Amino acid sequence: TFVVTENCIKCKFTDCVDVCPVDCFHEGPNFLVIDPDECIDCTLCEPECPANAIFAEDELPEGQEVFIALNAELAKQWPVITDVKPALPEADEWNGKEGKLDLLER
Ligand code: SF4
Ligand code: F3S
């Protein structure tokens, strides 16, 4: 399964949702997650993310392992998103910043 990681937080570019053939992205206030029960490992979303926030579960960067459980948990709570929308207003400023996990809104 594929996993959305920390750098999506406060960016939410949403390019990823346009290519997913099974509509498994779910949207929260400042982050998106992938439903691990729906993802078919097609790999299409990974190169679409301008923030490079999407990884295969078994290729997660060090320190991002917590996002496996977060994607699974939040996908059950948040609605599906299938249409691209404008990125968050300060997305370019936040792209690449560290320590964004504390800023995740639920
Ligand atoms: Fe959707 Fe494919 Fe990305 Fe899984 S790998 S979330 S199925 S686009
Ligand atoms: Fe987030 Fe990247 Fe999608 S920033 S919304 S995972 S395109």
Tab-separated table of C-alpha atoms and ligand atoms in Angstrom:
chain	number	residue	atom	x	y	z
A	1	THR	CA	0.000	0.000	0.000
A	2	PHE	CA	1.035	3.622	-0.473
A	3	VAL	CA	1.217	6.134	2.365
A	4	VAL	CA	0.939	9.921	2.573
A	5	THR	CA	3.670	11.276	4.846
A	6	GLU	CA	4.521	14.411	6.810
A	7	ASN	CA	5.359	16.800	4.004
A	8	CYS	CA	1.745	16.847	2.800
A	9	ILE	CA	0.744	18.627	6.031
A	10	LYS	CA	-0.083	22.321	5.443
A	11	CYS	CA	0.577	21.883	1.694
A	12	LYS	CA	-2.213	19.592	0.419
A	13	PHE	CA	-1.488	20.148	-3.266
A	14	THR	CA	-4.112	17.443	-4.204
A	15	ASP	CA	-2.517	16.537	-7.569
A	16	CYS	CA	-2.488	12.976	-6.224
A	17	VAL	CA	-6.260	12.549	-6.215
A	18	ASP	CA	-6.535	13.122	-9.953
A	19	VAL	CA	-4.695	9.928	-10.878
A	20	CYS	CA	-5.953	7.418	-8.330
A	21	PRO	CA	-8.025	4.809	-10.184
A	22	VAL	CA	-9.795	3.625	-7.043
A	23	ASP	CA	-10.510	6.951	-5.295
A	24	CYS	CA	-8.796	6.015	-2.082
A	25	PHE	CA	-7.668	9.474	-0.958
A	26	HIS	CA	-9.444	11.001	2.024
A	27	GLU	CA	-9.305	14.667	2.965
A	28	GLY	CA	-8.754	16.328	6.318
A	29	PRO	CA	-8.297	20.027	7.119
A	30	ASN	CA	-4.605	20.219	6.191
A	31	PHE	CA	-3.593	16.693	5.126
A	32	LEU	CA	-4.669	13.835	2.875
A	33	VAL	CA	-4.451	10.132	3.588
A	34	ILE	CA	-4.684	6.922	1.568
A	35	ASP	CA	-7.055	4.162	2.646
A	36	PRO	CA	-4.804	1.099	2.874
A	37	ASP	CA	-7.811	-1.174	2.375
A	38	GLU	CA	-8.538	0.405	-1.023
A	39	CYS	CA	-5.083	1.168	-2.475
A	40	ILE	CA	-4.171	-1.255	-5.271
A	41	ASP	CA	-0.473	-0.270	-5.434
A	42	CYS	CA	-0.761	1.168	-8.923
A	43	THR	CA	2.072	3.650	-8.097
A	44	LEU	CA	0.479	6.458	-10.160
A	45	CYS	CA	0.142	8.960	-7.322
A	46	GLU	CA	3.737	8.850	-6.094
A	47	PRO	CA	5.325	10.970	-8.860
A	48	GLU	CA	2.381	13.402	-8.972
A	49	CYS	CA	2.959	14.912	-5.521
A	50	PRO	CA	4.866	18.224	-5.742
A	51	ALA	CA	5.857	17.745	-2.103
A	52	ASN	CA	7.161	14.195	-2.629
A	53	ALA	CA	5.011	13.115	0.295
A	54	ILE	CA	3.815	9.754	-1.058
A	55	PHE	CA	5.805	6.547	-0.578
A	56	ALA	CA	5.308	2.829	-0.776
A	57	GLU	CA	4.800	1.432	2.697
A	58	ASP	CA	8.018	-0.568	2.515
A	59	GLU	CA	10.056	2.397	1.224
A	60	LEU	CA	9.148	4.988	3.848
A	61	PRO	CA	11.883	7.446	4.820
A	62	GLU	CA	13.236	7.053	8.332
A	63	GLY	CA	10.921	8.567	10.923
A	64	GLN	CA	7.822	8.404	8.725
A	65	GLU	CA	6.645	4.988	9.929
A	66	VAL	CA	4.014	6.598	12.173
A	67	PHE	CA	2.117	7.594	9.049
A	68	ILE	CA	1.176	4.000	8.249
A	69	ALA	CA	-1.169	3.936	11.225
A	70	LEU	CA	-2.261	7.546	10.732
A	71	ASN	CA	-3.344	6.909	7.122
A	72	ALA	CA	-5.326	3.853	8.195
A	73	GLU	CA	-6.961	5.648	11.113
A	74	LEU	CA	-7.837	8.923	9.406
A	75	ALA	CA	-9.069	7.285	6.180
A	76	LYS	CA	-11.895	5.838	8.253
A	77	GLN	CA	-12.855	9.292	9.565
A	78	TRP	CA	-12.379	11.669	6.642
A	79	PRO	CA	-14.415	11.921	3.399
A	80	VAL	CA	-13.140	10.779	0.015
A	81	ILE	CA	-11.648	13.463	-2.251
A	82	THR	CA	-11.594	12.879	-6.005
A	83	ASP	CA	-11.262	16.366	-7.497
A	84	VAL	CA	-8.147	18.524	-7.506
A	85	LYS	CA	-8.521	21.805	-5.629
A	86	PRO	CA	-6.152	24.709	-4.957
A	87	ALA	CA	-3.314	23.932	-2.570
A	88	LEU	CA	-3.396	25.473	0.890
A	89	PRO	CA	-2.500	29.193	0.785
A	90	GLU	CA	1.021	28.869	2.183
A	91	ALA	CA	1.782	25.493	0.581
A	92	ASP	CA	5.001	26.627	-1.080
A	93	GLU	CA	6.314	28.110	2.174
A	94	TRP	CA	5.577	24.912	4.115
A	95	ASN	CA	6.882	22.512	1.465
A	96	GLY	CA	9.960	20.844	2.933
A	97	LYS	CA	9.633	22.193	6.483
A	98	GLU	CA	10.366	19.687	9.239
A	99	GLY	CA	8.306	18.995	12.333
A	100	LYS	CA	4.923	19.382	10.693
A	101	LEU	CA	3.392	16.350	12.368
A	102	ASP	CA	2.551	18.526	15.392
A	103	LEU	CA	0.507	20.775	13.093
A	104	LEU	CA	-1.751	18.001	11.763
A	105	GLU	CA	-5.393	19.017	12.186
A	106	ARG	CA	-8.071	16.376	12.626
B	1	SF4	FE1	-4.381	5.296	-5.539
B	1	SF4	FE2	-2.562	3.978	-6.927
B	1	SF4	FE3	-1.791	5.847	-5.205
B	1	SF4	FE4	-2.794	3.556	-4.304
B	1	SF4	S1	-0.872	3.783	-5.440
B	1	SF4	S2	-3.325	5.607	-3.604
B	1	SF4	S3	-4.313	3.078	-5.871
B	1	SF4	S4	-2.990	6.178	-7.060
B	2	F3S	FE1	-0.579	15.937	-0.230
B	2	F3S	FE2	1.037	15.626	-2.232
B	2	F3S	FE3	-1.432	14.842	-2.459
B	2	F3S	S1	0.964	17.360	-0.860
B	2	F3S	S2	-2.514	16.277	-1.195
B	2	F3S	S3	0.048	14.015	-1.058
B	2	F3S	S4	-0.240	15.847	-4.024
